[in-house]
Amino acid sequence: MFDPNRFNRDDTLILGFAEYCVPAQQLAKYTELPYRDIELHRFPDGESKVRLPDQLPDKVIICRSLDRPNHKLVELALAAATARELGASELILVAPYLCYMRQDIAFYAGEAISQQIIGKLLAQWFDAVITVDPHLHRIDKLSEAIPDTEAITLTAAQPIADFLGKTYNNPLLVGPDEESEQWVTAVAQMQGLEYVIGRKKRFDDYNVKIALPESVCTARDLILLDDVASTGRTLEATALALQAYKPASISAVVTHALFVGDALKRLENAGIQQVWSTDSILHSTNAIPLAELLSTAL
Amino acid sequence: MFDPNRFNRDDTLILGFAEYCVPAQQLAKYTELPYRDIELHRFPDGESKVRLPDQLPDKVIICRSLDRPNHKLVELALAAATARELGASELILVAPYLCYMRQDIAFYAGEAISQQIIGKLLAQWFDAVITVDPHLHRIDKLSEAIPDTEAITLTAAQPIADFLGKTYNNPLLVGPDEESEQWVTAVAQMQGLEYVIGRKKRFDDYNVKIALPESVCTARDLILLDDVASTGRTLEATALALQAYKPASISAVVTHALFVGDALKRLENAGIQQVWSTDSILHSTNAIPLAELLSTAL
C-alpha cells in the first residue's frame, strides 16, 4: 500500500521538465522535497533527448502532465528507464492531466483500447501514478486502467470550490452532461451552491448538442463546470443553450485546459465572459494551482 | 532463428498505415501476401487512435518507417498490443527507417541512452524487427540495440548501386565521413566505381565541417552518398568542400531522406544538382524503391 509518510528530503527527489516546471516546483515546495529539472532537447528530425541529474536518490517523483501526449510519453519512457538505470528503485509519476483515458472501449471491432494499452505502459514504467480528475467513463477506478501499480486519483473539486467561493457571489453551477454530474455536485456541496445538469449528444470530435433542464434561472451568474475542455464544443454548446435563459453572466471552469485550436475564441463568441482552469495544463486561463492538492497524495 | 520459408497467404497479413502505405503495399506485392490498412485518427487534442482489421491471422507484419518517431512509436504500441489482443501470435515490424539509433551513448552523465531504451520497447512489442541501413555508430549489430528479438539489418547498397549504374556514367562516389566508408565501399564495388571518403567534424545539430582528400578529381560527376540526411549539413558541407575541385556535377544519394526544414534548399544552394533517395521515408527525392529488398528478409 501507498505510505504517505515514506518521503523525506534525504532519499526523495522531484523531477520536472523545464518546458513546464512550475507545478513540479510548487509540488516540491509543498512537500519540502528537493527539485531538479529533466533537461529536454528535441532534435530537428523529431527525436527527443532527455538528461536527468546524474545522481538520483532511491525514490524519484517525476511530475509531468500528459496533454499533447505522444512526444511526452516517449520522453517519459526515456526518463523512467534512465532513472532506473541511475539507481532509482521507486519511481512515481505525478501527471496532473493523464492522457488516453477517454478511449476506454473499442467502438468498432479492431479499434485499440488505448486507455488500457497506455495504462499498462505507465504501469510498467512507474510504481505509482497520481493524477487529478481523470476522464473515466466506463470504468470506476483508475487502477482498472493502470493495473498492478498504485493508481491514485485526486479531484480538483475542493480547489475549484474554494476558487468559486472567493470569486463569485451565489452563482448557479451548470454541468454540461451526465458525466459531470457527480463532480459538479461535489463542488456545489462544498460551497452550498445550486446546480443543474444538462444532457449531451456528441456527433463527432467537433459537434455536440446540449439539452438543459427548464429549471435554469434567469438573471443568474452561471458557472459551467467540466473536467476537461478539448475542442471546447461541449462548453460552447452549453453556453449557447443557456443564452435562452438571459443569464446575468456565463463563466466556465475546467480542471484540464486543453483548448485546442480556436476553442477559446469560440467560447468567447458563445458568450462565455470568463474562463478559468487549474494549472494541470499550462494555459492563459490558469487560475487554480493544484500543487497543494497533489502534495496531499505524496 | 528467422525462417525465410515460414510465410504463406493463409496465415500471414501485412499491415500498413494509410498515411504512407506504398512501401507496405509493394512489400505485399513482392511477397505475395495480403495487405490491409491500419486506420489512423489523430484527435484534435494530440491523441491518436488506431483501428486494425478485426480478424487477424496468426502472423502479422506491420510495415512502417519511424521517421518523426514519437507519434509513430505510440501508435505502434497501440497497434502491436491490439494485434496481440486480436490473436496475432507472431508480430513482425518492418521499419525501413528505424528511429533513435543515433543516441547510443550518454555523452554526459544522466543522459538517456535512447537507442537502448527504444530498442527494448520495440523488442517487447515485436518478435522481429527488420530495417535498412540503421545508423549504428558505436555498436556492431542491431541485436545489441533490440535485444531478445530477431533484429535484421538490410542494406540499400545494392538497390542504390543498381540505380547509379542505370543513371550515371563512371561517376566518382564521395562518402562524407568515416562512418559512411564501409557502405560507400560496398556500393562502389558493386558497380566497379571509384570513391573517396572525407573526414567530418560536428559542432552541433546544424554545424559540421568536412575535410576531403586531395585526390578528388576535377571535371568528374561526383555522387555524395550517405545513409541518412537530416538537417543536410553533412551533405551541404561536403558539397561546399567539393566545389574547390570544379567538378562536372554534384549529386547526392541517401537511403533515408529525413531532410528537415530547409535542408533540401540548402543542398541546392551548395551546388548539388540532383538529390535521390530510397522510399524508406516519403519525400520528393524518392527514386529507389526498397520493397524488393525488404521482401528478401521475409
Short mmCIF file of N, CA, C and O in Angstrom, two decimals, chain A residues 41-54 66-75 77-79 81-82 85-86 97-103 107-115 117-118 120-121 124-125 205-206 230-231 258 260-261, chain B residues 41-54 66-75 77-79 81-82 85-86 97-103 107-115 117-118 120-121 124-125 205-206 230-231 258 260-261:
data_model
loop_
_atom_site.label_atom_id
_atom_site.label_comp_id
_atom_site.label_asym_id
_atom_site.label_seq_id
_atom_site.Cartn_x
_atom_site.Cartn_y
_atom_site.Cartn_z
N HIS A 41 15.81 17.96 -24.96
CA HIS A 41 16.21 18.52 -26.25
C HIS A 41 15.42 17.80 -27.33
O HIS A 41 15.33 16.58 -27.33
N ARG A 42 14.81 18.58 -28.21
CA ARG A 42 14.13 17.95 -29.35
C ARG A 42 14.96 18.19 -30.60
O ARG A 42 15.18 19.32 -31.00
N PHE A 43 15.45 17.11 -31.18
CA PHE A 43 16.30 17.21 -32.37
C PHE A 43 15.48 17.66 -33.58
O PHE A 43 14.25 17.45 -33.62
N PRO A 44 16.14 18.25 -34.57
CA PRO A 44 15.40 18.69 -35.77
C PRO A 44 14.64 17.55 -36.46
O PRO A 44 13.65 17.81 -37.13
N ASP A 45 15.09 16.32 -36.31
CA ASP A 45 14.42 15.21 -37.00
C ASP A 45 13.24 14.65 -36.22
O ASP A 45 12.66 13.63 -36.61
N GLY A 46 12.88 15.29 -35.10
CA GLY A 46 11.69 14.85 -34.37
C GLY A 46 11.99 13.90 -33.22
O GLY A 46 11.07 13.47 -32.53
N GLU A 47 13.25 13.53 -33.04
CA GLU A 47 13.58 12.69 -31.88
C GLU A 47 13.81 13.58 -30.66
O GLU A 47 14.07 14.77 -30.79
N SER A 48 13.69 12.98 -29.49
CA SER A 48 13.86 13.72 -28.24
C SER A 48 15.05 13.15 -27.46
O SER A 48 15.35 11.97 -27.57
N LYS A 49 15.69 14.02 -26.72
CA LYS A 49 16.74 13.55 -25.81
C LYS A 49 16.42 14.07 -24.41
O LYS A 49 16.04 15.23 -24.27
N VAL A 50 16.53 13.23 -23.41
CA VAL A 50 16.34 13.70 -22.05
C VAL A 50 17.62 13.45 -21.26
O VAL A 50 18.38 12.53 -21.54
N ARG A 51 17.86 14.35 -20.30
CA ARG A 51 19.00 14.17 -19.41
C ARG A 51 18.54 14.40 -17.98
O ARG A 51 17.99 15.45 -17.65
N LEU A 52 18.80 13.43 -17.13
CA LEU A 52 18.43 13.50 -15.72
C LEU A 52 19.64 13.92 -14.90
O LEU A 52 20.78 13.81 -15.38
N PRO A 53 19.42 14.38 -13.68
CA PRO A 53 20.57 14.58 -12.79
C PRO A 53 21.34 13.27 -12.70
O PRO A 53 20.74 12.19 -12.66
N ASP A 54 22.67 13.34 -12.68
CA ASP A 54 23.43 12.09 -12.78
C ASP A 54 23.46 11.29 -11.48
O ASP A 54 23.86 10.13 -11.48
N LEU A 66 0.30 15.09 -19.13
CA LEU A 66 0.42 14.37 -20.39
C LEU A 66 -0.58 14.85 -21.44
O LEU A 66 -1.14 14.05 -22.20
N ASP A 67 -0.80 16.17 -21.49
CA ASP A 67 -1.53 16.72 -22.62
C ASP A 67 -0.64 16.65 -23.85
O ASP A 67 0.58 16.59 -23.73
N ARG A 68 -1.24 16.70 -25.07
CA ARG A 68 -0.47 16.51 -26.32
C ARG A 68 0.55 15.39 -26.06
O ARG A 68 1.76 15.63 -25.99
N PRO A 69 0.07 14.18 -25.87
CA PRO A 69 0.85 13.20 -25.11
C PRO A 69 1.93 12.42 -25.86
O PRO A 69 2.82 11.89 -25.21
N ASN A 70 1.88 12.33 -27.17
CA ASN A 70 2.75 11.33 -27.80
C ASN A 70 4.23 11.61 -27.61
O ASN A 70 4.99 10.71 -27.23
N HIS A 71 4.65 12.85 -27.83
CA HIS A 71 6.05 13.18 -27.54
C HIS A 71 6.36 12.92 -26.06
O HIS A 71 7.39 12.34 -25.71
N LYS A 72 5.43 13.34 -25.21
CA LYS A 72 5.69 13.25 -23.77
C LYS A 72 5.76 11.81 -23.28
O LYS A 72 6.51 11.49 -22.37
N LEU A 73 4.96 10.94 -23.88
CA LEU A 73 5.02 9.53 -23.49
C LEU A 73 6.37 8.92 -23.84
O LEU A 73 6.96 8.18 -23.04
N VAL A 74 6.87 9.23 -25.02
CA VAL A 74 8.18 8.70 -25.41
C VAL A 74 9.25 9.27 -24.47
O VAL A 74 10.14 8.54 -24.00
N GLU A 75 9.14 10.56 -24.17
CA GLU A 75 10.12 11.19 -23.28
C GLU A 75 10.03 10.62 -21.86
O GLU A 75 11.04 10.48 -21.16
N ALA A 77 9.14 7.51 -21.23
CA ALA A 77 9.77 6.19 -21.33
C ALA A 77 11.29 6.34 -21.20
O ALA A 77 11.94 5.56 -20.47
N LEU A 78 11.83 7.34 -21.88
CA LEU A 78 13.28 7.58 -21.80
C LEU A 78 13.68 7.96 -20.38
O LEU A 78 14.67 7.46 -19.83
N ALA A 79 12.90 8.86 -19.76
CA ALA A 79 13.24 9.34 -18.42
C ALA A 79 13.12 8.23 -17.38
O ALA A 79 13.98 8.09 -16.50
N ALA A 81 13.24 4.89 -17.76
CA ALA A 81 14.28 3.87 -17.91
C ALA A 81 15.63 4.41 -17.42
O ALA A 81 16.41 3.69 -16.79
N THR A 82 15.90 5.67 -17.72
CA THR A 82 17.17 6.27 -17.30
C THR A 82 17.22 6.43 -15.78
O THR A 82 18.26 6.19 -15.16
N GLU A 85 18.07 3.16 -14.41
CA GLU A 85 19.49 2.91 -14.70
C GLU A 85 20.37 3.64 -13.69
O GLU A 85 21.42 3.14 -13.28
N LEU A 86 19.94 4.85 -13.31
CA LEU A 86 20.73 5.67 -12.39
C LEU A 86 20.46 5.31 -10.92
O LEU A 86 20.94 6.00 -10.02
N TYR A 97 -2.62 16.00 -15.52
CA TYR A 97 -3.51 15.57 -16.61
C TYR A 97 -2.98 14.26 -17.17
O TYR A 97 -1.81 14.16 -17.58
N LEU A 98 -3.82 13.27 -17.22
CA LEU A 98 -3.43 11.95 -17.70
C LEU A 98 -4.05 11.72 -19.07
O LEU A 98 -5.24 11.99 -19.28
N CYS A 99 -3.26 11.21 -20.00
CA CYS A 99 -3.73 11.08 -21.39
C CYS A 99 -4.44 9.76 -21.63
O CYS A 99 -4.36 8.83 -20.84
N TYR A 100 -5.09 9.68 -22.77
CA TYR A 100 -5.66 8.45 -23.32
C TYR A 100 -6.70 7.80 -22.41
O TYR A 100 -6.98 6.62 -22.55
N MET A 101 -7.29 8.58 -21.47
CA MET A 101 -8.26 7.97 -20.57
C MET A 101 -9.63 7.84 -21.22
O MET A 101 -10.47 7.08 -20.77
N ARG A 102 -9.87 8.57 -22.31
CA ARG A 102 -11.21 8.56 -22.90
C ARG A 102 -11.45 7.40 -23.85
O ARG A 102 -12.57 7.05 -24.13
N GLN A 103 -10.37 6.82 -24.38
CA GLN A 103 -10.53 5.71 -25.32
C GLN A 103 -10.54 4.39 -24.55
O GLN A 103 -9.58 3.64 -24.53
N PHE A 107 -15.12 1.03 -29.99
CA PHE A 107 -16.45 1.36 -30.53
C PHE A 107 -16.72 0.53 -31.79
O PHE A 107 -17.84 0.20 -32.09
N TYR A 108 -15.64 0.22 -32.52
CA TYR A 108 -15.73 -0.67 -33.68
C TYR A 108 -14.71 -1.78 -33.48
O TYR A 108 -13.63 -1.53 -32.94
N ALA A 109 -15.04 -2.98 -33.94
CA ALA A 109 -14.12 -4.10 -33.81
C ALA A 109 -12.77 -3.74 -34.43
O ALA A 109 -12.73 -3.14 -35.50
N GLY A 110 -11.70 -4.07 -33.75
CA GLY A 110 -10.36 -3.80 -34.26
C GLY A 110 -9.75 -2.52 -33.71
O GLY A 110 -8.55 -2.29 -33.89
N GLU A 111 -10.56 -1.69 -33.08
CA GLU A 111 -10.02 -0.45 -32.51
C GLU A 111 -9.16 -0.74 -31.28
O GLU A 111 -9.50 -1.57 -30.45
N ALA A 112 -8.06 0.01 -31.18
CA ALA A 112 -7.22 -0.10 -29.99
C ALA A 112 -7.98 0.47 -28.79
O ALA A 112 -8.61 1.52 -28.89
N ILE A 113 -7.94 -0.25 -27.67
CA ILE A 113 -8.48 0.30 -26.42
C ILE A 113 -7.31 1.01 -25.74
O ILE A 113 -6.62 0.48 -24.87
N SER A 114 -7.10 2.24 -26.19
CA SER A 114 -5.86 2.97 -25.87
C SER A 114 -5.68 3.15 -24.37
O SER A 114 -4.55 3.11 -23.87
N GLN A 115 -6.78 3.38 -23.66
CA GLN A 115 -6.68 3.58 -22.21
C GLN A 115 -5.93 2.42 -21.55
O GLN A 115 -5.05 2.62 -20.72
N ILE A 117 -3.97 0.14 -23.00
CA ILE A 117 -2.62 -0.09 -23.53
C ILE A 117 -1.63 0.93 -22.95
O ILE A 117 -0.55 0.58 -22.48
N ILE A 118 -2.04 2.21 -22.98
CA ILE A 118 -1.17 3.25 -22.42
C ILE A 118 -1.07 3.06 -20.91
O ILE A 118 0.01 3.23 -20.32
N LYS A 120 -1.09 0.29 -19.27
CA LYS A 120 -0.13 -0.78 -18.99
C LYS A 120 1.31 -0.31 -19.17
O LYS A 120 2.21 -0.74 -18.44
N LEU A 121 1.54 0.55 -20.16
CA LEU A 121 2.89 1.10 -20.33
C LEU A 121 3.29 1.91 -19.10
O LEU A 121 4.40 1.76 -18.57
N GLN A 124 4.14 -0.19 -16.29
CA GLN A 124 5.41 -0.87 -16.48
C GLN A 124 6.57 0.06 -16.11
O GLN A 124 7.62 -0.39 -15.63
N TRP A 125 6.37 1.34 -16.32
CA TRP A 125 7.46 2.30 -16.08
C TRP A 125 7.46 2.85 -14.65
O TRP A 125 8.51 3.26 -14.15
N ASP A 205 -15.81 14.64 -33.27
CA ASP A 205 -14.84 15.37 -32.45
C ASP A 205 -15.30 16.80 -32.18
O ASP A 205 -15.02 17.37 -31.13
N TYR A 206 -15.98 17.39 -33.16
CA TYR A 206 -16.25 18.83 -33.10
C TYR A 206 -17.71 19.18 -32.86
O TYR A 206 -18.02 20.32 -32.61
N SER A 230 -11.47 20.24 -24.56
CA SER A 230 -10.52 20.00 -25.65
C SER A 230 -10.87 20.94 -26.81
O SER A 230 -10.32 22.02 -26.92
N THR A 231 -11.80 20.55 -27.66
CA THR A 231 -12.24 21.48 -28.72
C THR A 231 -13.13 22.56 -28.13
O THR A 231 -13.41 23.55 -28.78
N LEU A 258 -7.19 21.89 -22.11
CA LEU A 258 -6.54 21.51 -23.37
C LEU A 258 -6.74 22.62 -24.41
O LEU A 258 -5.80 23.05 -25.06
N VAL A 260 -7.84 23.17 -27.66
CA VAL A 260 -7.12 23.05 -28.94
C VAL A 260 -7.66 24.05 -29.95
O VAL A 260 -8.82 24.44 -29.91
N GLY A 261 -6.78 24.45 -30.86
CA GLY A 261 -7.17 25.33 -31.96
C GLY A 261 -7.84 26.60 -31.48
O GLY A 261 -7.34 27.29 -30.60
N HIS B 41 -6.44 7.74 -36.72
CA HIS B 41 -7.12 9.02 -36.50
C HIS B 41 -6.34 9.79 -35.45
O HIS B 41 -5.99 9.23 -34.41
N ARG B 42 -6.03 11.04 -35.76
CA ARG B 42 -5.37 11.87 -34.73
C ARG B 42 -6.40 12.87 -34.21
O ARG B 42 -6.90 13.70 -34.95
N PHE B 43 -6.71 12.76 -32.94
CA PHE B 43 -7.70 13.64 -32.31
C PHE B 43 -7.15 15.06 -32.21
O PHE B 43 -5.93 15.26 -32.16
N PRO B 44 -8.06 16.04 -32.12
CA PRO B 44 -7.60 17.44 -32.00
C PRO B 44 -6.70 17.67 -30.78
O PRO B 44 -5.87 18.57 -30.80
N ASP B 45 -6.84 16.86 -29.73
CA ASP B 45 -6.04 17.09 -28.52
C ASP B 45 -4.67 16.42 -28.58
O ASP B 45 -3.94 16.42 -27.59
N GLY B 46 -4.32 15.84 -29.74
CA GLY B 46 -2.99 15.27 -29.89
C GLY B 46 -2.91 13.78 -29.59
O GLY B 46 -1.85 13.19 -29.71
N GLU B 47 -4.03 13.16 -29.20
CA GLU B 47 -4.02 11.71 -29.02
C GLU B 47 -4.28 11.02 -30.36
O GLU B 47 -4.81 11.63 -31.28
N SER B 48 -3.87 9.77 -30.45
CA SER B 48 -4.04 9.00 -31.68
C SER B 48 -4.97 7.82 -31.44
O SER B 48 -5.02 7.28 -30.33
N LYS B 49 -5.70 7.44 -32.47
CA LYS B 49 -6.50 6.21 -32.39
C LYS B 49 -6.12 5.34 -33.58
O LYS B 49 -6.00 5.84 -34.69
N VAL B 50 -5.91 4.06 -33.33
CA VAL B 50 -5.66 3.14 -34.45
C VAL B 50 -6.75 2.08 -34.46
O VAL B 50 -7.32 1.72 -33.43
N ARG B 51 -7.04 1.62 -35.68
CA ARG B 51 -8.00 0.52 -35.83
C ARG B 51 -7.42 -0.50 -36.80
O ARG B 51 -7.07 -0.16 -37.93
N LEU B 52 -7.34 -1.74 -36.34
CA LEU B 52 -6.82 -2.82 -37.16
C LEU B 52 -7.98 -3.60 -37.77
O LEU B 52 -9.12 -3.48 -37.31
N PRO B 53 -7.71 -4.38 -38.80
CA PRO B 53 -8.75 -5.30 -39.27
C PRO B 53 -9.20 -6.15 -38.09
O PRO B 53 -8.37 -6.55 -37.26
N ASP B 54 -10.51 -6.43 -37.99
CA ASP B 54 -10.99 -7.09 -36.76
C ASP B 54 -10.67 -8.59 -36.72
O ASP B 54 -10.80 -9.20 -35.67
N LEU B 66 9.93 4.83 -39.15
CA LEU B 66 9.81 5.55 -37.89
C LEU B 66 10.55 6.89 -37.91
O LEU B 66 11.16 7.29 -36.92
N ASP B 67 10.44 7.60 -39.04
CA ASP B 67 10.90 8.99 -39.04
C ASP B 67 9.89 9.81 -38.26
O ASP B 67 8.74 9.41 -38.11
N ARG B 68 10.33 11.03 -37.76
CA ARG B 68 9.45 11.84 -36.88
C ARG B 68 8.75 10.87 -35.93
O ARG B 68 7.54 10.65 -35.99
N PRO B 69 9.49 10.23 -35.05
CA PRO B 69 9.04 8.95 -34.48
C PRO B 69 8.08 9.00 -33.31
O PRO B 69 7.42 8.00 -33.06
N ASN B 70 7.97 10.08 -32.56
CA ASN B 70 7.27 9.98 -31.29
C ASN B 70 5.80 9.60 -31.44
O ASN B 70 5.31 8.71 -30.74
N HIS B 71 5.09 10.28 -32.33
CA HIS B 71 3.70 9.87 -32.59
C HIS B 71 3.66 8.42 -33.05
O HIS B 71 2.83 7.63 -32.59
N LYS B 72 4.56 8.09 -33.96
CA LYS B 72 4.52 6.76 -34.57
C LYS B 72 4.83 5.65 -33.57
O LYS B 72 4.29 4.55 -33.65
N LEU B 73 5.72 5.94 -32.63
CA LEU B 73 6.03 4.93 -31.61
C LEU B 73 4.81 4.65 -30.74
O LEU B 73 4.50 3.49 -30.42
N VAL B 74 4.11 5.69 -30.34
CA VAL B 74 2.90 5.49 -29.53
C VAL B 74 1.86 4.73 -30.35
O VAL B 74 1.23 3.79 -29.85
N GLU B 75 1.72 5.09 -31.62
CA GLU B 75 0.75 4.40 -32.47
C GLU B 75 1.15 2.94 -32.71
O GLU B 75 0.29 2.06 -32.80
N ALA B 77 2.77 1.15 -30.47
CA ALA B 77 2.44 0.48 -29.20
C ALA B 77 0.96 0.10 -29.20
O ALA B 77 0.59 -1.01 -28.82
N LEU B 78 0.12 1.03 -29.65
CA LEU B 78 -1.32 0.75 -29.70
C LEU B 78 -1.62 -0.37 -30.70
O LEU B 78 -2.40 -1.28 -30.41
N ALA B 79 -0.97 -0.31 -31.87
CA ALA B 79 -1.24 -1.31 -32.91
C ALA B 79 -0.74 -2.69 -32.49
O ALA B 79 -1.43 -3.70 -32.69
N ALA B 81 -0.18 -3.94 -29.42
CA ALA B 81 -0.98 -4.52 -28.34
C ALA B 81 -2.33 -4.98 -28.87
O ALA B 81 -2.85 -6.03 -28.47
N THR B 82 -2.91 -4.20 -29.78
CA THR B 82 -4.22 -4.56 -30.33
C THR B 82 -4.12 -5.80 -31.22
O THR B 82 -4.99 -6.67 -31.20
N GLU B 85 -4.04 -8.68 -28.98
CA GLU B 85 -5.39 -8.86 -28.44
C GLU B 85 -6.29 -9.58 -29.45
O GLU B 85 -7.14 -10.39 -29.09
N LEU B 86 -6.07 -9.26 -30.74
CA LEU B 86 -6.90 -9.83 -31.81
C LEU B 86 -6.38 -11.19 -32.26
O LEU B 86 -6.87 -11.75 -33.24
N TYR B 97 13.02 2.80 -42.10
CA TYR B 97 13.83 3.72 -41.31
C TYR B 97 13.53 3.49 -39.83
O TYR B 97 12.38 3.53 -39.40
N LEU B 98 14.57 3.26 -39.07
CA LEU B 98 14.42 2.96 -37.65
C LEU B 98 14.90 4.17 -36.85
O LEU B 98 15.95 4.73 -37.14
N CYS B 99 14.11 4.55 -35.84
CA CYS B 99 14.41 5.78 -35.10
C CYS B 99 15.36 5.54 -33.93
O CYS B 99 15.61 4.41 -33.53
N TYR B 100 15.86 6.62 -33.39
CA TYR B 100 16.62 6.65 -32.14
C TYR B 100 17.88 5.79 -32.17
O TYR B 100 18.39 5.41 -31.11
N MET B 101 18.40 5.49 -33.37
CA MET B 101 19.59 4.65 -33.43
C MET B 101 20.86 5.44 -33.18
O MET B 101 21.90 4.88 -32.86
N ARG B 102 20.77 6.78 -33.28
CA ARG B 102 22.00 7.57 -33.15
C ARG B 102 22.37 7.90 -31.70
O ARG B 102 23.50 8.23 -31.41
N GLN B 103 21.38 7.83 -30.80
CA GLN B 103 21.66 8.16 -29.40
C GLN B 103 22.06 6.89 -28.65
O GLN B 103 21.28 6.32 -27.91
N PHE B 107 26.53 10.98 -23.66
CA PHE B 107 27.67 11.88 -23.83
C PHE B 107 27.96 12.63 -22.53
O PHE B 107 29.07 12.98 -22.23
N TYR B 108 26.88 12.89 -21.77
CA TYR B 108 27.02 13.48 -20.44
C TYR B 108 26.31 12.57 -19.45
O TYR B 108 25.28 11.97 -19.78
N ALA B 109 26.82 12.47 -18.24
CA ALA B 109 26.20 11.63 -17.22
C ALA B 109 24.75 12.03 -17.04
O ALA B 109 24.43 13.22 -17.02
N GLY B 110 23.86 11.06 -16.96
CA GLY B 110 22.44 11.33 -16.77
C GLY B 110 21.64 11.34 -18.05
O GLY B 110 20.41 11.33 -18.01
N GLU B 111 22.31 11.35 -19.20
CA GLU B 111 21.58 11.32 -20.48
C GLU B 111 20.97 9.95 -20.73
O GLU B 111 21.59 8.91 -20.47
N ALA B 112 19.77 9.96 -21.27
CA ALA B 112 19.14 8.71 -21.68
C ALA B 112 19.89 8.11 -22.85
O ALA B 112 20.25 8.82 -23.79
N ILE B 113 20.16 6.81 -22.79
CA ILE B 113 20.72 6.11 -23.95
C ILE B 113 19.52 5.61 -24.75
O ILE B 113 19.08 4.47 -24.66
N SER B 114 18.98 6.53 -25.55
CA SER B 114 17.68 6.32 -26.18
C SER B 114 17.65 5.08 -27.06
O SER B 114 16.64 4.39 -27.14
N GLN B 115 18.76 4.82 -27.76
CA GLN B 115 18.80 3.65 -28.63
C GLN B 115 18.43 2.38 -27.88
O GLN B 115 17.63 1.56 -28.35
N ILE B 117 16.83 2.13 -24.93
CA ILE B 117 15.50 2.18 -24.30
C ILE B 117 14.41 1.95 -25.34
O ILE B 117 13.50 1.14 -25.14
N ILE B 118 14.51 2.65 -26.47
CA ILE B 118 13.52 2.46 -27.54
C ILE B 118 13.65 1.05 -28.12
O ILE B 118 12.65 0.40 -28.43
N LYS B 120 14.49 -1.64 -26.56
CA LYS B 120 13.84 -2.60 -25.66
C LYS B 120 12.32 -2.54 -25.79
O LYS B 120 11.64 -3.56 -25.66
N LEU B 121 11.79 -1.33 -26.00
CA LEU B 121 10.33 -1.23 -26.21
C LEU B 121 9.92 -1.99 -27.48
O LEU B 121 8.96 -2.76 -27.47
N GLN B 124 9.93 -5.57 -26.96
CA GLN B 124 8.81 -6.00 -26.12
C GLN B 124 7.53 -6.15 -26.96
O GLN B 124 6.68 -6.99 -26.68
N TRP B 125 7.41 -5.32 -27.98
CA TRP B 125 6.19 -5.31 -28.79
C TRP B 125 6.24 -6.27 -29.97
O TRP B 125 5.22 -6.74 -30.44
N ASP B 205 23.83 20.30 -33.80
CA ASP B 205 22.84 19.74 -34.72
C ASP B 205 23.01 20.27 -36.14
O ASP B 205 22.72 19.59 -37.12
N TYR B 206 23.42 21.54 -36.24
CA TYR B 206 23.37 22.21 -37.55
C TYR B 206 24.73 22.50 -38.16
O TYR B 206 24.81 22.87 -39.31
N SER B 230 19.51 14.47 -42.40
CA SER B 230 18.51 15.08 -41.52
C SER B 230 18.48 16.59 -41.79
O SER B 230 17.70 17.08 -42.59
N THR B 231 19.37 17.35 -41.16
CA THR B 231 19.46 18.77 -41.49
C THR B 231 20.17 18.97 -42.82
O THR B 231 20.12 20.05 -43.39
N LEU B 258 15.33 12.19 -44.48
CA LEU B 258 14.63 12.96 -43.44
C LEU B 258 14.44 14.42 -43.89
O LEU B 258 13.37 14.96 -43.82
N VAL B 260 14.97 17.68 -42.89
CA VAL B 260 14.13 18.57 -42.05
C VAL B 260 14.32 20.02 -42.47
O VAL B 260 15.37 20.42 -42.97
N GLY B 261 13.27 20.80 -42.27
CA GLY B 261 13.31 22.24 -42.51
C GLY B 261 13.73 22.57 -43.93
O GLY B 261 13.19 22.02 -44.89
#
